[in-house]
Amino acid sequence: MFKAASFFRIADNFTLPPLDALEEALQASRFVPCGATQPESSGWVAPRGNKSTVLAESIGQQLILRLCTERRPLPASAVKDAVEQRIEQYKQETGHERVGAKIKKEFKEEAILDLLPRAFTKRSSTTLWIDPVNKFLVVDSVSLTGADKVLSQLVEVLSEMPGSGPGLLARPVQTTMSAAVAMAHWLASREAPVGFTVDRDCELKMPDDQKSTVRYSRHTLEIDEVAEHIAAGKVPTQLAMTWNDRVSFVLTDAAQVRKLKLLDVVLDGVQDKGKDDDGFDADAAIVTGELSALIPDLLEALGGELSADGLSPTPETAKPATELADA
């Protein structure tokens, strides 16, 4: 369900609207494929897949949404060639050797409109999880730009609902220690934070114009060479880790998580639990439960979460969704 994760903190006073009202608002912004001359289209789709029409899935107090985006990418070279053809034709018809910027702009717009209907479309979908109890929001993306687009669509839906309450005010989670500094310490000291192990993949990069990079893949990192690279100024940008022998992932220098994978100890018996609903409810409950426990541990390993003013750690500690379900 989640292959990556960008973490956001939402406003303390934010409350989810009634599920039926949210569903109606999402249906009004349901995904529609690109038109013939439309470069991009995005909208909400069913998290369960094409067999469902429900856009807002609530599992154990956790809300799961999914945004679909379709694009018609045009190669820059194709647009350039089409514009140049128009310019040459214009010169021959008018006898002018120079073509103004305004005319070139018009030619480019014409070329794009002409090429778009012939361009192949590409679709991608992004899952979004809102934890209204612990005030977390997680986007299945390691691109802040991509995550921001999803959040913008969500904010638009919420703001257009009648009698909408306090705003979402989602902001990227910030920690006392940067992920790069923390990873450098763990590698140099050969000591992982409590509850975590350092695995066998790592990327180190020099923070200068050359950006010289060293990558280790399936290689022990408890060697002098790694510490020497760090001492020489290289900064860890990616580090493979495992949390409590339950979830493996790669931590980035932006404190985002990629290559998320639930390990066998977590997945035992999942198929039996999910026979009646294609496994979606079981998968959603397990993923949100594991991540809601992993997130506070990861933030603690990074020195704790900073408050909105960026000056001090937040006093709250997220409570795992599994505990909420038992409460």
CSV table of C-alpha atoms in Angstrom, one decimal, residues 25-323:
chain,number,residue,atom,x,y,z
A,25,ALA,CA,-17.0,16.2,-1.9
A,26,LEU,CA,-14.4,13.7,-3.2
A,27,GLN,CA,-16.9,12.4,-5.8
A,28,ALA,CA,-17.2,15.9,-7.1
A,29,SER,CA,-13.5,15.9,-7.8
A,30,ARG,CA,-13.3,12.3,-9.1
A,31,PHE,CA,-10.6,11.5,-11.6
A,32,VAL,CA,-11.5,12.1,-15.2
A,33,PRO,CA,-9.0,11.2,-18.0
A,34,CYS,CA,-7.2,13.9,-19.9
A,35,GLY,CA,-9.1,15.5,-22.8
A,36,ALA,CA,-7.5,15.4,-26.3
A,37,THR,CA,-5.7,18.8,-25.8
A,38,GLN,CA,-5.4,18.6,-22.0
A,39,PRO,CA,-1.8,18.2,-20.8
A,40,GLU,CA,-2.7,16.9,-17.3
A,41,SER,CA,-5.7,15.8,-15.3
A,42,SER,CA,-5.9,14.7,-11.6
A,43,GLY,CA,-8.7,13.5,-9.3
A,44,TRP,CA,-9.6,11.1,-6.6
A,45,VAL,CA,-10.0,7.3,-7.2
A,46,ALA,CA,-11.0,4.4,-5.1
A,47,PRO,CA,-8.2,3.2,-2.8
A,48,ARG,CA,-9.5,-0.4,-3.1
A,49,GLY,CA,-9.1,-0.3,-6.9
A,50,ASN,CA,-11.4,-0.4,-9.9
A,51,LYS,CA,-13.9,-2.8,-8.3
A,52,SER,CA,-15.0,-0.1,-5.8
A,53,THR,CA,-16.6,3.3,-6.1
A,54,VAL,CA,-15.9,4.5,-2.6
A,55,LEU,CA,-13.3,7.3,-2.5
A,56,ALA,CA,-12.9,7.8,1.3
A,57,GLU,CA,-11.9,4.6,3.1
A,58,SER,CA,-12.0,4.7,6.9
A,59,ILE,CA,-10.2,1.8,8.6
A,60,GLY,CA,-9.9,1.8,12.4
A,61,GLN,CA,-10.1,5.6,12.7
A,62,GLN,CA,-7.6,6.0,9.9
A,63,LEU,CA,-8.6,7.6,6.6
A,64,ILE,CA,-7.1,6.3,3.3
A,65,LEU,CA,-7.4,8.3,0.1
A,66,ARG,CA,-5.8,8.0,-3.4
A,67,LEU,CA,-5.2,10.6,-6.0
A,68,CYS,CA,-4.7,9.7,-9.7
A,69,THR,CA,-2.8,11.9,-12.1
A,70,GLU,CA,-2.7,11.4,-15.9
A,71,ARG,CA,-0.3,13.4,-18.1
A,72,ARG,CA,0.4,13.8,-21.8
A,73,PRO,CA,4.2,14.4,-21.8
A,74,LEU,CA,5.5,16.0,-24.9
A,75,PRO,CA,9.2,15.6,-25.8
A,76,ALA,CA,10.9,19.0,-25.8
A,77,SER,CA,12.6,18.1,-29.1
A,78,ALA,CA,9.2,17.5,-30.7
A,79,VAL,CA,7.9,20.9,-29.6
A,80,LYS,CA,11.1,22.6,-30.7
A,81,ASP,CA,11.0,21.0,-34.2
A,82,ALA,CA,7.3,21.9,-34.6
A,83,VAL,CA,8.0,25.5,-33.7
A,84,GLU,CA,11.0,25.8,-36.0
A,85,GLN,CA,8.9,24.5,-38.9
A,86,ARG,CA,6.3,27.2,-38.2
A,87,ILE,CA,9.0,29.9,-38.0
A,88,GLU,CA,10.5,28.8,-41.4
A,89,GLN,CA,7.1,28.8,-43.0
A,90,TYR,CA,6.4,32.3,-41.5
A,91,LYS,CA,9.6,33.6,-42.9
A,92,GLN,CA,8.9,32.3,-46.4
A,93,GLU,CA,5.3,33.7,-46.4
A,94,THR,CA,6.2,37.1,-45.1
A,95,GLY,CA,9.7,37.6,-46.2
A,96,HIS,CA,10.7,38.7,-42.7
A,97,GLU,CA,14.0,37.4,-41.4
A,98,ARG,CA,13.4,38.2,-37.8
A,99,VAL,CA,10.5,36.7,-35.8
A,100,GLY,CA,9.3,38.5,-32.7
A,101,ALA,CA,9.0,36.8,-29.3
A,102,LYS,CA,5.2,37.2,-29.3
A,103,ILE,CA,4.9,35.3,-32.5
A,104,LYS,CA,7.3,32.6,-31.3
A,105,LYS,CA,5.2,32.2,-28.2
A,106,GLU,CA,2.0,31.8,-30.3
A,107,PHE,CA,3.8,29.2,-32.5
A,108,LYS,CA,4.8,27.2,-29.4
A,109,GLU,CA,1.2,27.2,-28.1
A,110,GLU,CA,-0.1,26.1,-31.5
A,111,ALA,CA,2.5,23.3,-31.7
A,112,ILE,CA,1.6,22.0,-28.2
A,113,LEU,CA,-2.1,22.0,-29.1
A,114,ASP,CA,-1.3,20.2,-32.3
A,115,LEU,CA,0.9,17.6,-30.7
A,116,LEU,CA,-1.1,16.8,-27.5
A,117,PRO,CA,-3.8,14.6,-29.1
A,118,ARG,CA,-1.1,12.4,-30.5
A,119,ALA,CA,0.9,12.1,-27.2
A,120,PHE,CA,0.6,8.9,-25.1
A,121,THR,CA,-0.8,9.3,-21.6
A,122,LYS,CA,0.9,8.2,-18.4
A,123,ARG,CA,-1.0,7.6,-15.2
A,124,SER,CA,0.2,7.5,-11.6
A,125,SER,CA,-1.5,7.3,-8.3
A,126,THR,CA,-0.5,8.4,-4.8
A,127,THR,CA,-1.9,7.1,-1.6
A,128,LEU,CA,-2.6,9.4,1.3
A,129,TRP,CA,-3.2,8.4,4.9
A,130,ILE,CA,-4.6,10.8,7.5
A,131,ASP,CA,-4.3,9.9,11.2
A,132,PRO,CA,-6.8,12.3,12.8
A,133,VAL,CA,-6.0,11.1,16.3
A,134,ASN,CA,-2.2,11.5,16.3
A,135,LYS,CA,-2.5,14.4,13.8
A,136,PHE,CA,-0.2,12.9,11.3
A,137,LEU,CA,-0.6,12.8,7.5
A,138,VAL,CA,1.5,10.5,5.3
A,139,VAL,CA,1.9,10.7,1.5
A,140,ASP,CA,3.2,7.8,-0.5
A,141,SER,CA,6.0,9.9,-2.1
A,142,VAL,CA,9.6,10.9,-1.5
A,143,SER,CA,9.1,14.1,-3.6
A,144,LEU,CA,8.0,17.1,-1.6
A,145,THR,CA,6.8,18.7,-4.8
A,146,GLY,CA,4.6,15.6,-5.6
A,147,ALA,CA,3.4,15.4,-2.0
A,148,ASP,CA,2.4,19.1,-2.1
A,149,LYS,CA,0.3,18.6,-5.2
A,150,VAL,CA,-1.6,15.9,-3.4
A,151,LEU,CA,-2.1,18.0,-0.3
A,152,SER,CA,-3.2,21.0,-2.4
A,153,GLN,CA,-6.0,18.8,-4.0
A,154,LEU,CA,-7.0,17.6,-0.5
A,155,VAL,CA,-7.1,21.2,0.9
A,156,GLU,CA,-9.2,22.3,-2.1
A,157,VAL,CA,-11.8,19.5,-1.4
A,158,LEU,CA,-11.9,20.3,2.3
A,159,SER,CA,-12.2,24.1,1.8
A,160,GLU,CA,-15.1,23.7,-0.5
A,161,MET,CA,-17.2,21.6,1.9
A,162,PRO,CA,-20.2,23.5,3.5
A,163,GLY,CA,-19.4,24.4,7.1
A,164,SER,CA,-15.8,23.2,6.8
A,165,GLY,CA,-14.0,23.3,10.1
A,166,PRO,CA,-10.4,24.4,11.0
A,167,GLY,CA,-7.9,24.0,8.1
A,168,LEU,CA,-5.5,21.1,7.6
A,169,LEU,CA,-2.4,23.3,7.9
A,170,ALA,CA,-0.1,20.3,7.0
A,171,ARG,CA,3.6,21.0,7.3
A,172,PRO,CA,6.5,18.7,6.8
A,173,VAL,CA,7.7,17.1,10.1
A,174,GLN,CA,10.9,18.7,11.4
A,175,THR,CA,13.3,17.1,13.8
A,176,THR,CA,16.0,18.4,16.2
A,177,MET,CA,18.7,16.6,14.3
A,178,SER,CA,18.9,16.5,10.5
A,179,ALA,CA,18.7,13.0,9.0
A,180,ALA,CA,22.1,13.4,7.3
A,181,VAL,CA,23.8,14.3,10.6
A,182,ALA,CA,22.1,11.4,12.4
A,183,MET,CA,23.0,8.9,9.7
A,184,ALA,CA,26.6,10.1,9.8
A,185,HIS,CA,26.7,9.5,13.5
A,186,TRP,CA,25.2,6.0,13.3
A,187,LEU,CA,27.7,5.0,10.6
A,188,ALA,CA,30.8,6.5,12.2
A,189,SER,CA,30.0,5.1,15.6
A,190,ARG,CA,28.7,1.8,14.2
A,191,GLU,CA,25.8,2.1,16.7
A,192,ALA,CA,22.2,2.3,15.4
A,193,PRO,CA,19.5,4.0,17.5
A,194,VAL,CA,17.4,1.9,19.9
A,195,GLY,CA,14.9,-0.3,18.0
A,196,PHE,CA,16.7,0.0,14.7
A,197,THR,CA,19.5,-1.8,12.8
A,198,VAL,CA,21.6,-0.5,10.0
A,199,ASP,CA,21.4,-2.7,6.9
A,200,ARG,CA,23.7,-3.1,3.9
A,201,ASP,CA,22.9,-0.3,1.6
A,202,CYS,CA,24.1,3.3,1.8
A,203,GLU,CA,24.9,6.4,-0.3
A,204,LEU,CA,27.5,9.0,0.6
A,205,LYS,CA,27.9,12.2,-1.3
A,206,MET,CA,30.3,15.1,-1.1
A,207,PRO,CA,28.3,18.4,-0.6
A,208,ASP,CA,30.2,20.4,-3.2
A,209,ASP,CA,30.0,21.2,-6.9
A,210,GLN,CA,31.5,17.9,-7.9
A,211,LYS,CA,28.9,15.8,-5.9
A,212,SER,CA,31.3,12.8,-5.8
A,213,THR,CA,29.3,9.8,-4.7
A,214,VAL,CA,30.1,6.5,-3.1
A,215,ARG,CA,27.4,3.8,-2.9
A,216,TYR,CA,27.4,0.5,-1.0
A,217,SER,CA,25.0,-2.2,-2.0
A,218,ARG,CA,24.5,-5.4,-0.1
A,219,HIS,CA,27.8,-4.6,1.7
A,220,THR,CA,28.6,-4.5,5.4
A,221,LEU,CA,28.8,-0.9,6.5
A,222,GLU,CA,30.7,-1.6,9.7
A,223,ILE,CA,34.1,-1.0,8.1
A,224,ASP,CA,36.7,1.7,8.5
A,225,GLU,CA,36.3,2.9,5.0
A,226,VAL,CA,32.8,4.2,5.6
A,227,ALA,CA,33.9,6.2,8.7
A,228,GLU,CA,36.8,7.6,6.6
A,229,HIS,CA,34.5,8.8,3.9
A,230,ILE,CA,32.4,10.6,6.5
A,231,ALA,CA,35.5,12.1,8.2
A,232,ALA,CA,36.6,13.3,4.7
A,233,GLY,CA,33.3,15.3,4.5
A,234,LYS,CA,31.0,13.0,2.6
A,235,VAL,CA,27.4,13.1,3.8
A,236,PRO,CA,25.0,10.1,4.0
A,237,THR,CA,22.1,10.8,1.7
A,238,GLN,CA,20.5,7.3,1.9
A,239,LEU,CA,20.7,4.5,4.5
A,240,ALA,CA,18.9,1.2,4.6
A,241,MET,CA,17.5,0.3,8.0
A,242,THR,CA,15.2,-2.1,9.7
A,243,TRP,CA,12.8,-1.2,12.6
A,244,ASN,CA,12.2,-3.8,15.3
A,245,ASP,CA,12.7,-6.6,12.8
A,246,ARG,CA,9.3,-5.6,11.4
A,247,VAL,CA,9.7,-3.0,8.7
A,248,SER,CA,12.7,-2.3,6.4
A,249,PHE,CA,13.2,1.0,4.6
A,250,VAL,CA,15.7,3.4,3.2
A,251,LEU,CA,16.0,6.7,5.1
A,252,THR,CA,16.9,9.8,3.1
A,253,ASP,CA,18.7,13.0,4.1
A,254,ALA,CA,15.4,14.8,3.9
A,255,ALA,CA,14.0,12.5,6.6
A,256,GLN,CA,11.8,10.8,4.1
A,257,VAL,CA,11.4,7.0,3.8
A,258,ARG,CA,11.5,4.9,0.6
A,259,LYS,CA,11.5,1.2,-0.3
A,260,LEU,CA,9.2,0.5,2.6
A,261,LYS,CA,8.7,-3.2,3.2
A,262,LEU,CA,6.8,-5.1,5.8
A,263,LEU,CA,8.7,-8.2,6.9
A,264,ASP,CA,7.4,-11.7,7.2
A,265,VAL,CA,6.8,-11.5,10.9
A,266,VAL,CA,4.2,-8.8,10.2
A,267,LEU,CA,2.6,-10.4,7.2
A,268,ASP,CA,2.0,-13.9,8.8
A,269,GLY,CA,-1.7,-14.7,8.5
A,270,VAL,CA,-2.6,-11.5,6.5
A,271,GLN,CA,-4.0,-13.5,3.6
A,272,ASP,CA,-6.4,-15.4,5.8
A,273,LYS,CA,-7.7,-12.2,7.4
A,274,GLY,CA,-8.4,-10.5,4.1
A,275,LYS,CA,-10.3,-13.1,2.1
A,276,ASP,CA,-13.6,-11.3,2.2
A,277,ASP,CA,-12.4,-7.9,1.0
A,278,ASP,CA,-9.4,-8.7,-1.2
A,279,GLY,CA,-7.2,-8.0,1.8
A,280,PHE,CA,-7.6,-4.2,1.7
A,281,ASP,CA,-9.0,-3.8,5.3
A,282,ALA,CA,-6.3,-6.1,6.7
A,283,ASP,CA,-3.5,-4.4,4.7
A,284,ALA,CA,-4.6,-0.9,5.7
A,285,ALA,CA,-4.9,-1.8,9.4
A,286,ILE,CA,-1.5,-3.5,9.4
A,287,VAL,CA,0.3,-0.8,7.4
A,288,THR,CA,-1.1,2.1,9.4
A,289,GLY,CA,-0.6,0.2,12.7
A,290,GLU,CA,3.1,-0.4,11.9
A,291,LEU,CA,3.8,3.0,10.6
A,292,SER,CA,2.0,4.7,13.5
A,293,ALA,CA,4.5,2.9,15.8
A,294,LEU,CA,7.5,3.4,13.6
A,295,ILE,CA,7.1,7.2,13.0
A,296,PRO,CA,7.5,8.3,16.7
A,297,ASP,CA,10.5,5.9,17.1
A,298,LEU,CA,12.1,7.4,14.0
A,299,LEU,CA,11.4,10.9,15.1
A,300,GLU,CA,12.9,10.1,18.5
A,301,ALA,CA,16.0,8.7,16.8
A,302,LEU,CA,16.4,12.0,15.1
A,303,GLY,CA,16.3,14.0,18.3
A,304,GLY,CA,12.6,14.5,18.6
A,305,GLU,CA,10.1,16.5,16.6
A,306,LEU,CA,10.2,20.2,16.6
A,307,SER,CA,7.1,22.2,17.3
A,308,ALA,CA,5.5,24.5,14.7
A,309,ASP,CA,7.8,27.4,15.7
A,310,GLY,CA,10.9,25.2,15.1
A,311,LEU,CA,12.3,26.0,18.5
A,312,SER,CA,11.5,23.1,20.8
A,313,PRO,CA,10.4,19.4,20.6
A,314,THR,CA,6.7,18.7,20.6
A,315,PRO,CA,5.4,17.3,23.9
A,316,GLU,CA,3.1,14.8,22.3
A,317,THR,CA,4.2,11.3,21.4
A,318,ALA,CA,2.1,9.6,18.7
A,319,LYS,CA,0.2,6.6,19.8
A,320,PRO,CA,0.1,3.5,17.5
A,321,ALA,CA,-3.1,2.9,15.7
A,322,THR,CA,-3.0,-0.7,17.0
A,323,GLU,CA,-3.2,0.7,20.5
